[in-house]
């Protein structure tokens, strides 16, 4: 039997981040393929019959994009791997930010033709704030790509992180034949066995004359010069990788599988075991025998047959046991976590035990909220909070069929509790209509789609002129007596907190000037 320390030490929990269409979900699929979790990877692009394993929501399969984070666990080379696949689209960046809070490292996927794109910059900043290790996979080398050196320099310039090329591509586009492994000083030549299956490789020494025959004398000479040039650059520093200041760079093609397996092997060798998390009572040791976890995601209706709700928890310390009693810090209640499950996107498996680093989903009867802490009885610390983002787009929403009021209220409440959208009402008014606030407008489409498909409610949706929201921390009078500027409104969230919605930052000055004693918070928080 493995000890607690051995089980935790073999865990690897990481998120995959990228700009949309850089190949993130495809790379995730190929990791699962090499880990033996699936027999054949699903094509993500085009209108093919197979959808990606990690895209479980119907709208994701239709559009070929990820709009919600998904969790997958598999075993490979003695490691227990938890992959957090995140939405690439900027309209769902809030879900990605929260998911990154549950990861110990990140794989950053970059399109070899496009380089560093806007969403990559945004997500990189979140990783940098937490100083987590970042590994770069420059993808799509099977297409015409930019100069590899230029791509590495752009990562350094745009993201402010040093890079170290772990391997070097041989050609690009149709002439992409393999990579040079700098540490082993050997060339890996790839041959395809079908896009959904593993690629095989042949290893040859760089100085072997056979290389000239395989790639041509001119390219062989060029490769030798580039390798010499790389050798004159910076040294590899594992400590800098662990502190998030140096990113190891790998080149490959997730679509053809070229370079995926060498990347996975090296990544697992270099990335960290579960890292300690900070609480209001100091750092929590991952190897502590006492179980602790925090909720970073809530998702309703993953299983159409049961219409259930799952709370996703990152285990931060100790060992989870199915029938043990635990303590929900925010409510002060003791509880047994019902139907603990581990994930393969929408596929689930009931688990009896799990360890620090693992992600589990538990049935949520409506008790959990994002950011909640679960511990063993007697421990009352809280893990540091998860950020909430201020909505930038608002709509007034009501059901087309007034007879479906119950389903409307249930749907809006449940989807709001997931944290992807924020729901408000006019104080004192009923729930015949609500105000929906989102970070990105594509979330409105997903909200409308889910209300219809999961709750059977079609919606009227009308845009509102607000683009800012502030929490009222002190109010000198009744909300209805406040003096408001044009295009602003007082709203109430589902926790009963009062907020003011308005257009333009200048409105803050007007509100505080005309309402002495009114205090507005600078930011929202979970």
Short mmCIF file of C-alpha atoms in Angstrom, two decimals:
data_model
loop_
_atom_site.label_atom_id
_atom_site.label_comp_id
_atom_site.label_asym_id
_atom_site.label_seq_id
_atom_site.Cartn_x
_atom_site.Cartn_y
_atom_site.Cartn_z
CA UNK A 1 0.00 0.00 0.00
CA UNK A 2 1.30 3.44 -0.94
CA UNK A 3 1.68 5.90 1.92
CA UNK A 4 -0.18 9.24 2.06
CA UNK A 5 3.03 11.05 1.09
CA UNK A 6 3.66 8.74 -1.89
CA UNK A 7 0.11 9.11 -3.21
CA UNK A 8 0.18 12.91 -2.96
CA UNK A 9 3.70 13.14 -4.45
CA UNK A 10 2.62 11.36 -7.64
CA UNK A 11 -0.25 13.81 -8.30
CA UNK A 12 0.12 16.37 -11.09
CA UNK A 13 -2.67 18.95 -11.44
CA UNK A 14 -2.43 21.48 -14.22
CA UNK A 15 -4.56 23.75 -16.40
CA UNK A 16 -4.25 24.18 -20.16
CA UNK A 17 -4.61 27.80 -21.32
CA UNK A 18 -4.58 29.47 -24.72
CA UNK A 19 -6.21 31.94 -27.08
CA UNK A 20 -9.23 30.41 -28.89
CA UNK A 21 -8.33 28.02 -31.71
CA UNK A 22 -4.67 27.58 -30.74
CA UNK A 23 -5.32 23.84 -30.31
CA UNK A 24 -5.75 23.59 -26.54
CA UNK A 25 -8.63 21.11 -26.53
CA UNK A 26 -6.92 19.01 -29.22
CA UNK A 27 -3.75 18.83 -27.09
CA UNK A 28 -5.86 17.79 -24.08
CA UNK A 29 -7.35 14.96 -26.16
CA UNK A 30 -3.89 13.76 -27.17
CA UNK A 31 -2.71 13.69 -23.54
CA UNK A 32 -5.68 11.43 -22.80
CA UNK A 33 -4.76 9.30 -25.82
CA UNK A 34 -1.17 8.80 -24.65
CA UNK A 35 -2.37 8.20 -21.11
CA UNK A 36 -4.59 5.36 -22.37
CA UNK A 37 -7.73 7.15 -21.14
CA UNK A 38 -9.26 7.08 -24.64
CA UNK A 39 -8.57 4.81 -27.62
CA UNK A 40 -9.01 7.46 -30.31
CA UNK A 41 -9.03 11.23 -29.99
CA UNK A 42 -12.08 13.14 -31.23
CA UNK A 43 -11.64 15.70 -33.96
CA UNK A 44 -12.46 19.16 -32.64
CA UNK A 45 -12.45 21.02 -35.92
CA UNK A 46 -15.15 21.01 -38.58
CA UNK A 47 -18.54 19.34 -38.50
CA UNK A 48 -17.29 15.83 -37.96
CA UNK A 49 -19.18 13.16 -36.10
CA UNK A 50 -16.78 13.00 -33.17
CA UNK A 51 -16.68 15.83 -30.63
CA UNK A 52 -13.84 16.44 -28.19
CA UNK A 53 -13.95 14.34 -25.02
CA UNK A 54 -13.49 17.44 -22.87
CA UNK A 55 -16.40 19.33 -24.48
CA UNK A 56 -19.48 17.89 -22.74
CA UNK A 57 -22.07 20.65 -23.13
CA UNK A 58 -24.20 20.38 -26.29
CA UNK A 59 -23.52 23.98 -27.33
CA UNK A 60 -19.75 23.27 -27.16
CA UNK A 61 -20.09 20.32 -29.53
CA UNK A 62 -22.17 22.41 -31.95
CA UNK A 63 -19.79 25.38 -32.04
CA UNK A 64 -16.49 23.54 -31.66
CA UNK A 65 -15.42 25.73 -28.73
CA UNK A 66 -15.07 25.18 -24.98
CA UNK A 67 -17.36 27.42 -22.94
CA UNK A 68 -16.91 25.80 -19.55
CA UNK A 69 -13.94 24.31 -17.74
CA UNK A 70 -13.85 20.53 -17.63
CA UNK A 71 -11.86 18.13 -15.48
CA UNK A 72 -10.18 14.90 -16.53
CA UNK A 73 -8.10 12.43 -14.54
CA UNK A 74 -5.90 9.63 -15.89
CA UNK A 75 -2.80 7.59 -14.98
CA UNK A 76 0.45 7.70 -16.95
CA UNK A 77 4.02 6.57 -16.16
CA UNK A 78 3.23 6.18 -12.46
CA UNK A 79 1.68 9.67 -12.19
CA UNK A 80 -1.95 10.45 -11.40
CA UNK A 81 -2.77 13.38 -13.68
CA UNK A 82 -5.60 15.89 -13.24
CA UNK A 83 -6.10 18.08 -16.32
CA UNK A 84 -8.22 21.22 -16.10
CA UNK A 85 -9.25 22.15 -19.64
CA UNK A 86 -10.33 25.79 -19.69
CA UNK A 87 -12.43 27.90 -22.08
CA UNK A 88 -10.20 29.80 -24.49
CA UNK A 89 -12.83 32.38 -25.44
CA UNK A 90 -12.36 35.69 -23.60
CA UNK A 91 -16.08 35.88 -22.77
CA UNK A 92 -15.54 32.94 -20.40
CA UNK A 93 -12.30 34.13 -18.81
CA UNK A 94 -13.91 34.33 -15.35
CA UNK A 95 -14.38 30.54 -15.36
CA UNK A 96 -10.76 30.16 -16.47
CA UNK A 97 -9.44 32.46 -13.70
CA UNK A 98 -11.20 30.38 -11.07
CA UNK A 99 -9.98 27.14 -12.57
CA UNK A 100 -6.39 28.41 -12.48
CA UNK A 101 -6.79 28.79 -8.70
CA UNK A 102 -7.12 24.98 -8.54
CA UNK A 103 -4.01 24.27 -10.67
CA UNK A 104 -0.37 23.83 -9.61
CA UNK A 105 1.05 24.59 -13.05
CA UNK A 106 -0.12 25.60 -16.51
CA UNK A 107 0.50 24.51 -20.08
CA UNK A 108 0.32 27.52 -22.40
CA UNK A 109 -0.56 26.57 -25.99
CA UNK A 110 0.56 29.01 -28.70
CA UNK A 111 -0.28 28.89 -32.42
CA UNK A 112 3.03 28.66 -34.36
CA UNK A 113 1.69 30.95 -37.09
CA UNK A 114 0.02 33.58 -34.86
CA UNK A 115 2.31 33.74 -31.84
CA UNK A 116 1.18 35.42 -28.60
CA UNK A 117 -2.48 36.50 -28.89
CA UNK A 118 -4.60 38.77 -26.62
CA UNK A 119 -6.26 36.07 -24.51
CA UNK A 120 -2.89 34.37 -23.97
CA UNK A 121 -1.59 37.59 -22.41
CA UNK A 122 -4.62 37.91 -20.14
CA UNK A 123 -4.46 34.33 -18.85
CA UNK A 124 -0.68 34.43 -18.49
CA UNK A 125 -1.04 37.39 -16.08
CA UNK A 126 -3.20 35.29 -13.74
CA UNK A 127 -0.58 32.51 -13.72
CA UNK A 128 2.18 35.08 -13.13
CA UNK A 129 0.31 36.55 -10.15
CA UNK A 130 0.38 33.13 -8.49
CA UNK A 131 3.98 32.42 -9.64
CA UNK A 132 2.96 28.99 -10.90
CA UNK A 133 5.22 27.14 -13.38
CA UNK A 134 4.26 27.72 -17.02
CA UNK A 135 5.22 25.30 -19.81
CA UNK A 136 4.86 26.50 -23.40
CA UNK A 137 3.78 24.23 -26.25
CA UNK A 138 4.13 25.94 -29.64
CA UNK A 139 1.50 24.13 -31.68
CA UNK A 140 0.52 23.68 -35.32
CA UNK A 141 4.06 23.18 -36.61
CA UNK A 142 2.44 20.99 -39.29
CA UNK A 143 1.29 24.27 -40.86
CA UNK A 144 3.40 27.13 -42.15
CA UNK A 145 4.76 28.74 -38.99
CA UNK A 146 6.86 31.70 -37.95
CA UNK A 147 10.57 31.44 -37.21
CA UNK A 148 11.01 29.44 -33.93
CA UNK A 149 13.56 31.90 -32.54
CA UNK A 150 11.23 34.80 -33.30
CA UNK A 151 8.38 32.99 -31.48
CA UNK A 152 10.51 32.46 -28.35
CA UNK A 153 11.58 36.11 -28.40
CA UNK A 154 7.95 37.21 -28.73
CA UNK A 155 6.95 35.14 -25.67
CA UNK A 156 9.75 36.83 -23.69
CA UNK A 157 8.91 40.33 -24.96
CA UNK A 158 5.11 40.12 -24.70
CA UNK A 159 4.79 38.12 -21.47
CA UNK A 160 7.91 39.16 -19.59
CA UNK A 161 9.08 35.60 -18.92
CA UNK A 162 12.37 33.97 -19.92
CA UNK A 163 12.20 30.97 -22.25
CA UNK A 164 14.34 27.89 -22.79
CA UNK A 165 13.75 25.74 -25.88
CA UNK A 166 13.70 22.11 -24.73
CA UNK A 167 13.52 20.93 -28.33
CA UNK A 168 13.86 22.54 -31.77
CA UNK A 169 11.63 21.94 -34.80
CA UNK A 170 12.92 20.53 -38.07
CA UNK A 171 10.95 22.35 -40.74
CA UNK A 172 7.32 23.47 -40.61
CA UNK A 173 4.15 22.89 -42.63
CA UNK A 174 4.34 19.83 -44.87
CA UNK A 175 8.09 19.70 -44.22
CA UNK A 176 7.74 19.39 -40.43
CA UNK A 177 9.63 16.13 -39.89
CA UNK A 178 10.57 16.07 -36.24
CA UNK A 179 12.32 17.84 -33.37
CA UNK A 180 15.83 17.94 -31.95
CA UNK A 181 15.90 17.02 -28.24
CA UNK A 182 18.53 19.30 -26.72
CA UNK A 183 19.08 17.34 -23.53
CA UNK A 184 19.45 13.93 -25.20
CA UNK A 185 21.25 15.50 -28.20
CA UNK A 186 19.15 13.35 -30.50
CA UNK A 187 16.71 13.96 -33.33
CA UNK A 188 13.20 12.51 -33.15
CA UNK A 189 11.78 11.81 -36.60
CA UNK A 190 8.01 11.35 -36.56
CA UNK A 191 5.77 9.21 -38.72
CA UNK A 192 1.98 9.47 -38.57
CA UNK A 193 -0.30 6.55 -37.82
CA UNK A 194 -3.54 8.43 -38.38
CA UNK A 195 -4.58 11.65 -36.68
CA UNK A 196 -6.59 10.01 -33.94
CA UNK A 197 -3.77 7.64 -32.98
CA UNK A 198 -0.27 7.87 -31.56
CA UNK A 199 2.68 8.99 -33.68
CA UNK A 200 5.76 6.78 -33.79
CA UNK A 201 9.27 8.23 -33.77
CA UNK A 202 12.80 7.24 -34.75
CA UNK A 203 15.77 8.54 -32.73
CA UNK A 204 18.99 9.53 -34.55
CA UNK A 205 22.13 11.36 -33.31
CA UNK A 206 22.50 14.91 -34.68
CA UNK A 207 25.97 14.06 -36.07
CA UNK A 208 24.83 10.89 -37.83
CA UNK A 209 25.34 11.29 -41.64
CA UNK A 210 21.96 9.56 -42.10
CA UNK A 211 20.34 12.83 -40.94
CA UNK A 212 21.59 14.57 -44.10
CA UNK A 213 19.97 11.88 -46.22
CA UNK A 214 16.69 12.13 -44.31
CA UNK A 215 16.23 15.93 -44.26
CA UNK A 216 18.71 17.08 -46.93
CA UNK A 217 22.26 18.38 -46.49
CA UNK A 218 21.22 22.04 -46.47
CA UNK A 219 18.63 21.63 -43.71
CA UNK A 220 20.99 19.40 -41.71
CA UNK A 221 23.67 22.12 -41.83
CA UNK A 222 21.11 24.77 -40.85
CA UNK A 223 19.93 22.64 -37.90
CA UNK A 224 23.52 22.19 -36.67
CA UNK A 225 24.04 25.98 -36.81
CA UNK A 226 20.78 26.66 -34.94
CA UNK A 227 21.66 24.10 -32.25
CA UNK A 228 25.07 25.76 -31.81
CA UNK A 229 23.38 29.16 -31.54
CA UNK A 230 20.95 27.84 -28.90
CA UNK A 231 23.90 26.46 -26.91
CA UNK A 232 25.30 29.98 -26.60
CA UNK A 233 22.06 31.19 -24.96
CA UNK A 234 20.89 31.01 -21.35
CA UNK A 235 21.34 27.93 -19.17
CA UNK A 236 18.40 25.82 -18.08
CA UNK A 237 17.41 26.62 -14.47
CA UNK A 238 14.90 24.31 -12.77
CA UNK A 239 14.43 26.70 -9.86
CA UNK A 240 13.43 29.48 -12.26
CA UNK A 241 10.88 27.10 -13.86
CA UNK A 242 9.40 26.25 -10.44
CA UNK A 243 9.10 29.94 -9.51
CA UNK A 244 7.37 30.79 -12.79
CA UNK A 245 10.14 33.01 -14.22
CA UNK A 246 11.42 30.61 -16.91
CA UNK A 247 9.15 28.76 -19.31
CA UNK A 248 10.41 25.56 -20.99
CA UNK A 249 9.33 25.67 -24.67
CA UNK A 250 8.39 22.65 -26.78
CA UNK A 251 7.46 22.52 -30.47
CA UNK A 252 5.00 20.09 -32.03
CA UNK A 253 1.63 19.44 -33.63
CA UNK A 254 -1.29 18.28 -31.50
CA UNK A 255 -3.32 17.44 -34.61
CA UNK A 256 -0.76 14.98 -36.04
CA UNK A 257 0.55 13.97 -32.56
CA UNK A 258 4.10 14.99 -33.59
CA UNK A 259 5.99 16.00 -30.45
CA UNK A 260 3.09 15.43 -28.03
CA UNK A 261 4.45 12.35 -26.24
CA UNK A 262 7.99 13.80 -25.69
CA UNK A 263 6.36 16.96 -24.34
CA UNK A 264 4.10 15.01 -21.94
CA UNK A 265 7.03 12.92 -20.66
CA UNK A 266 9.25 15.96 -20.02
CA UNK A 267 6.40 18.00 -18.55
CA UNK A 268 5.57 15.28 -16.01
CA UNK A 269 9.25 15.04 -15.08
CA UNK A 270 9.60 18.78 -14.50
CA UNK A 271 6.26 19.95 -13.12
CA UNK A 272 5.52 20.05 -9.40
CA UNK A 273 3.60 17.79 -7.07
CA UNK A 274 0.65 19.53 -5.31
CA UNK A 275 1.61 22.94 -3.88
CA UNK A 276 0.53 24.27 -0.46
CA UNK A 277 -2.41 26.71 -0.36
CA UNK A 278 -2.73 29.87 1.73
CA UNK A 279 -5.52 30.22 4.31
CA UNK A 280 -6.47 32.91 6.84
CA UNK A 281 -4.45 30.89 9.36
CA UNK A 282 -1.31 30.56 7.25
CA UNK A 283 -0.07 28.01 4.73
CA UNK A 284 -1.76 24.59 4.73
CA UNK A 285 0.65 21.66 4.37
CA UNK A 286 -0.43 19.32 1.54
CA UNK A 287 0.95 16.30 3.43
CA UNK A 288 -1.11 17.02 6.55
CA UNK A 289 -3.28 13.96 7.37
CA UNK A 290 -6.28 16.30 7.79
CA UNK A 291 -8.46 16.66 4.69
CA UNK A 292 -9.17 20.16 3.38
CA UNK A 293 -10.52 21.48 0.07
CA UNK A 294 -12.08 24.53 -1.57
CA UNK A 295 -14.90 24.85 -4.11
CA UNK A 296 -13.74 26.51 -7.33
CA UNK A 297 -16.63 25.65 -9.65
CA UNK A 298 -20.31 24.71 -9.52
CA UNK A 299 -22.01 23.16 -12.53
CA UNK A 300 -25.69 22.24 -12.91
CA UNK A 301 -27.20 19.63 -15.20
CA UNK A 302 -24.07 17.80 -16.34
CA UNK A 303 -26.18 14.66 -16.27
CA UNK A 304 -29.39 15.18 -18.25
CA UNK A 305 -30.97 12.09 -16.74
CA UNK A 306 -30.71 13.40 -13.18
CA UNK A 307 -30.70 17.23 -13.48
CA UNK A 308 -28.20 17.38 -10.64
CA UNK A 309 -25.70 19.96 -9.48
CA UNK A 310 -22.03 19.31 -8.82
CA UNK A 311 -19.60 21.30 -6.72
CA UNK A 312 -16.01 20.86 -7.95
CA UNK A 313 -13.45 20.80 -5.15
CA UNK A 314 -9.69 20.98 -5.23
CA UNK A 315 -8.31 18.84 -2.42
CA UNK A 316 -5.55 20.86 -0.74
CA UNK A 317 -4.36 18.52 2.00
CA UNK A 318 -4.65 14.99 3.29
CA UNK A 319 -6.90 12.21 2.08
CA UNK A 320 -10.60 12.27 1.23
CA UNK A 321 -12.65 9.25 2.32
CA UNK A 322 -16.15 8.65 1.06
CA UNK A 323 -17.98 7.96 4.32
CA UNK A 324 -16.06 10.33 6.58
CA UNK A 325 -17.65 13.35 8.27
CA UNK A 326 -16.47 16.79 7.11
CA UNK A 327 -17.08 20.41 8.08
CA UNK A 328 -18.41 23.16 5.80
CA UNK A 329 -16.75 26.27 7.22
CA UNK A 330 -19.09 28.91 5.72
CA UNK A 331 -22.31 27.36 7.07
CA UNK A 332 -20.77 25.86 10.20
CA UNK A 333 -22.41 22.51 9.36
CA UNK A 334 -21.00 19.00 9.62
CA UNK A 335 -21.72 16.89 6.56
CA UNK A 336 -20.97 13.76 4.58
CA UNK A 337 -20.10 14.58 0.97
CA UNK A 338 -22.63 12.75 -1.17
CA UNK A 339 -21.72 10.75 -4.30
CA UNK A 340 -18.05 11.87 -4.60
CA UNK A 341 -17.00 11.55 -8.23
CA UNK A 342 -13.95 11.92 -10.42
CA UNK A 343 -14.31 13.14 -13.96
CA UNK A 344 -13.62 12.46 -17.57
CA UNK A 345 -15.52 15.56 -18.78
CA UNK A 346 -19.20 14.44 -18.55
CA UNK A 347 -18.26 10.82 -17.71
CA UNK A 348 -18.05 10.16 -13.99
CA UNK A 349 -16.90 7.50 -11.61
CA UNK A 350 -17.84 7.23 -7.94
CA UNK A 351 -14.67 7.30 -5.80
CA UNK A 352 -14.04 6.00 -2.29
CA UNK A 353 -10.87 8.00 -1.73
CA UNK A 354 -8.89 10.87 -3.22
CA UNK A 355 -5.76 12.81 -2.26
CA UNK A 356 -4.35 16.33 -2.16
CA UNK A 357 -4.04 17.53 -5.76
CA UNK A 358 -7.13 15.63 -6.94
CA UNK A 359 -10.31 17.29 -8.17
CA UNK A 360 -13.57 15.71 -7.06
CA UNK A 361 -17.17 16.58 -7.80
CA UNK A 362 -19.76 16.22 -5.01
CA UNK A 363 -23.53 16.49 -5.12
CA UNK A 364 -24.60 20.01 -4.14
CA UNK A 365 -28.04 20.37 -2.54
CA UNK A 366 -27.74 24.16 -2.86
CA UNK A 367 -25.38 24.55 0.10
CA UNK A 368 -22.08 25.31 -1.61
CA UNK A 369 -20.84 28.57 -3.13
CA UNK A 370 -17.65 29.28 -5.08
CA UNK A 371 -14.76 29.86 -2.70
CA UNK A 372 -16.17 27.75 0.17
CA UNK A 373 -13.77 25.78 2.38
CA UNK A 374 -14.37 22.19 3.56
CA UNK A 375 -12.22 20.73 6.35
CA UNK A 376 -12.29 18.04 9.02
CA UNK A 377 -14.39 18.87 12.12
CA UNK A 378 -12.47 21.06 14.55
CA UNK A 379 -10.59 23.02 11.84
CA UNK A 380 -12.11 26.39 10.95
CA UNK A 381 -9.62 28.08 8.63
CA UNK A 382 -10.67 29.48 5.24
CA UNK A 383 -8.69 29.37 2.03
CA UNK A 384 -8.05 32.76 0.44
CA UNK A 385 -10.87 34.03 -1.77
CA UNK A 386 -11.48 33.53 -5.46
CA UNK A 387 -11.95 36.72 -7.50
CA UNK A 388 -15.33 37.76 -8.91
CA UNK A 389 -15.30 39.99 -11.97
CA UNK A 390 -17.45 43.04 -12.42
CA UNK A 391 -20.06 42.47 -15.17
CA UNK A 392 -19.64 44.73 -18.19
CA UNK A 393 -22.87 43.85 -20.07
CA UNK A 394 -26.42 43.76 -18.74
CA UNK A 395 -29.81 42.56 -20.00
CA UNK A 396 -33.34 42.57 -18.68
CA UNK A 397 -34.63 38.99 -18.91
CA UNK A 398 -38.14 37.52 -18.54
CA UNK A 399 -39.88 34.29 -19.60
CA UNK A 400 -41.96 34.34 -22.80
CA UNK A 401 -44.44 31.97 -21.17
CA UNK A 402 -45.60 33.40 -17.82
CA UNK A 403 -46.85 29.93 -16.84
CA UNK A 404 -43.21 28.83 -16.59
CA UNK A 405 -42.37 31.24 -13.77
CA UNK A 406 -41.21 28.41 -11.43
CA UNK A 407 -38.83 26.95 -14.01
CA UNK A 408 -37.58 30.49 -14.81
CA UNK A 409 -36.75 31.22 -11.16
CA UNK A 410 -35.10 27.81 -10.65
CA UNK A 411 -33.00 28.12 -13.83
CA UNK A 412 -31.78 31.66 -13.20
CA UNK A 413 -30.91 30.88 -9.57
CA UNK A 414 -29.03 27.68 -10.38
CA UNK A 415 -27.05 29.12 -13.29
CA UNK A 416 -26.23 32.23 -11.21
CA UNK A 417 -24.87 30.04 -8.39
CA UNK A 418 -22.39 28.53 -10.86
CA UNK A 419 -20.74 31.97 -11.03
CA UNK A 420 -20.56 32.31 -14.85
CA UNK A 421 -23.30 34.93 -14.86
CA UNK A 422 -24.62 37.25 -12.17
CA UNK A 423 -28.34 37.65 -11.53
CA UNK A 424 -29.97 40.67 -9.94
CA UNK A 425 -33.49 41.90 -9.26
CA UNK A 426 -35.06 45.27 -8.59
CA UNK A 427 -35.36 45.64 -4.76
CA UNK A 428 -38.92 44.96 -3.61
CA UNK A 429 -39.96 43.55 -6.99
CA UNK A 430 -40.80 39.94 -7.71
CA UNK A 431 -38.90 37.53 -9.91
CA UNK A 432 -41.08 37.84 -13.01
CA UNK A 433 -38.04 39.49 -14.58
CA UNK A 434 -34.40 39.69 -13.58
CA UNK A 435 -31.28 41.62 -14.62
CA UNK A 436 -28.45 39.42 -15.94
CA UNK A 437 -24.87 40.73 -15.83
CA UNK A 438 -21.98 39.05 -17.69
CA UNK A 439 -18.29 39.67 -18.39
CA UNK A 440 -18.58 38.70 -22.09
CA UNK A 441 -21.60 38.82 -24.39
CA UNK A 442 -21.27 35.21 -25.58
CA UNK A 443 -22.37 34.25 -22.06
CA UNK A 444 -25.83 35.62 -22.91
CA UNK A 445 -26.07 33.08 -25.76
CA UNK A 446 -25.05 30.22 -23.47
CA UNK A 447 -27.48 31.41 -20.76
CA UNK A 448 -30.36 31.62 -23.26
CA UNK A 449 -29.47 28.20 -24.73
CA UNK A 450 -29.26 26.52 -21.33
CA UNK A 451 -32.52 28.03 -20.07
CA UNK A 452 -34.31 26.58 -23.07
CA UNK A 453 -32.57 23.16 -23.22
CA UNK A 454 -32.25 22.47 -19.47
CA UNK A 455 -35.29 24.23 -18.01
CA UNK A 456 -37.65 24.47 -20.99
CA UNK A 457 -37.94 28.27 -20.75
CA UNK A 458 -37.71 30.62 -23.74
CA UNK A 459 -36.66 34.18 -22.90
CA UNK A 460 -37.25 37.79 -23.77
CA UNK A 461 -33.88 39.59 -23.50
CA UNK A 462 -33.36 43.36 -23.76
CA UNK A 463 -30.06 45.24 -23.46
CA UNK A 464 -29.48 47.79 -20.68
CA UNK A 465 -27.14 50.82 -20.74
CA UNK A 466 -24.99 49.84 -17.72
CA UNK A 467 -21.32 48.86 -17.91
CA UNK A 468 -20.30 49.25 -14.25
CA UNK A 469 -21.47 47.76 -10.97
CA UNK A 470 -20.56 48.74 -7.42
CA UNK A 471 -21.52 47.12 -4.14
CA UNK A 472 -23.17 49.48 -1.63
CA UNK A 473 -21.40 49.00 1.71
CA UNK A 474 -23.13 51.87 3.55
CA UNK A 475 -26.48 53.42 2.60
CA UNK A 476 -27.76 56.56 4.40
CA UNK A 477 -31.42 55.97 3.49
CA UNK A 478 -33.87 53.52 1.93
CA UNK A 479 -32.68 52.40 -1.52
CA UNK A 480 -35.71 53.97 -3.23
CA UNK A 481 -34.82 57.39 -1.71
CA UNK A 482 -31.30 57.55 -3.23
CA UNK A 483 -30.68 60.28 -5.80
CA UNK A 484 -29.61 58.51 -9.01
CA UNK A 485 -28.10 59.88 -12.19
CA UNK A 486 -29.57 59.12 -15.62
CA UNK A 487 -28.94 55.55 -16.79
CA UNK A 488 -28.35 54.06 -13.33
CA UNK A 489 -30.36 51.69 -11.12
CA UNK A 490 -30.30 50.08 -7.70
CA UNK A 491 -30.13 46.28 -7.90
CA UNK A 492 -30.21 43.47 -5.36
CA UNK A 493 -28.27 40.22 -5.73
CA UNK A 494 -29.37 36.78 -4.57
CA UNK A 495 -27.58 37.23 -1.25
CA UNK A 496 -29.69 40.31 -0.53
CA UNK A 497 -26.80 42.75 -1.08
CA UNK A 498 -27.58 46.13 -2.65
CA UNK A 499 -25.59 47.34 -5.67
CA UNK A 500 -25.73 50.28 -8.04
CA UNK A 501 -25.45 49.75 -11.80
CA UNK A 502 -24.47 52.68 -14.02
CA UNK A 503 -22.77 53.73 -17.24
CA UNK A 504 -19.41 55.53 -17.08
CA UNK A 505 -17.05 55.98 -14.12
CA UNK A 506 -18.06 59.67 -13.76
CA UNK A 507 -21.34 58.46 -12.21
CA UNK A 508 -19.52 57.41 -9.00
CA UNK A 509 -18.72 61.05 -8.24
CA UNK A 510 -22.33 62.09 -8.89
CA UNK A 511 -23.74 59.35 -6.64
CA UNK A 512 -21.45 60.04 -3.68
CA UNK A 513 -21.86 63.83 -4.04
CA UNK A 514 -25.68 63.74 -4.11
CA UNK A 515 -26.03 61.02 -1.46
CA UNK A 516 -23.90 61.98 1.58
CA UNK A 517 -23.03 58.88 3.58
CA UNK A 518 -23.27 56.51 0.59
CA UNK A 519 -20.19 54.26 0.45
CA UNK A 520 -19.42 52.09 -2.60
CA UNK A 521 -16.94 49.19 -2.58
CA UNK A 522 -14.09 49.31 -5.13
CA UNK A 523 -14.55 45.70 -6.26
CA UNK A 524 -16.80 42.68 -6.00
CA UNK A 525 -15.69 39.48 -4.28
CA UNK A 526 -17.02 35.98 -3.80
#
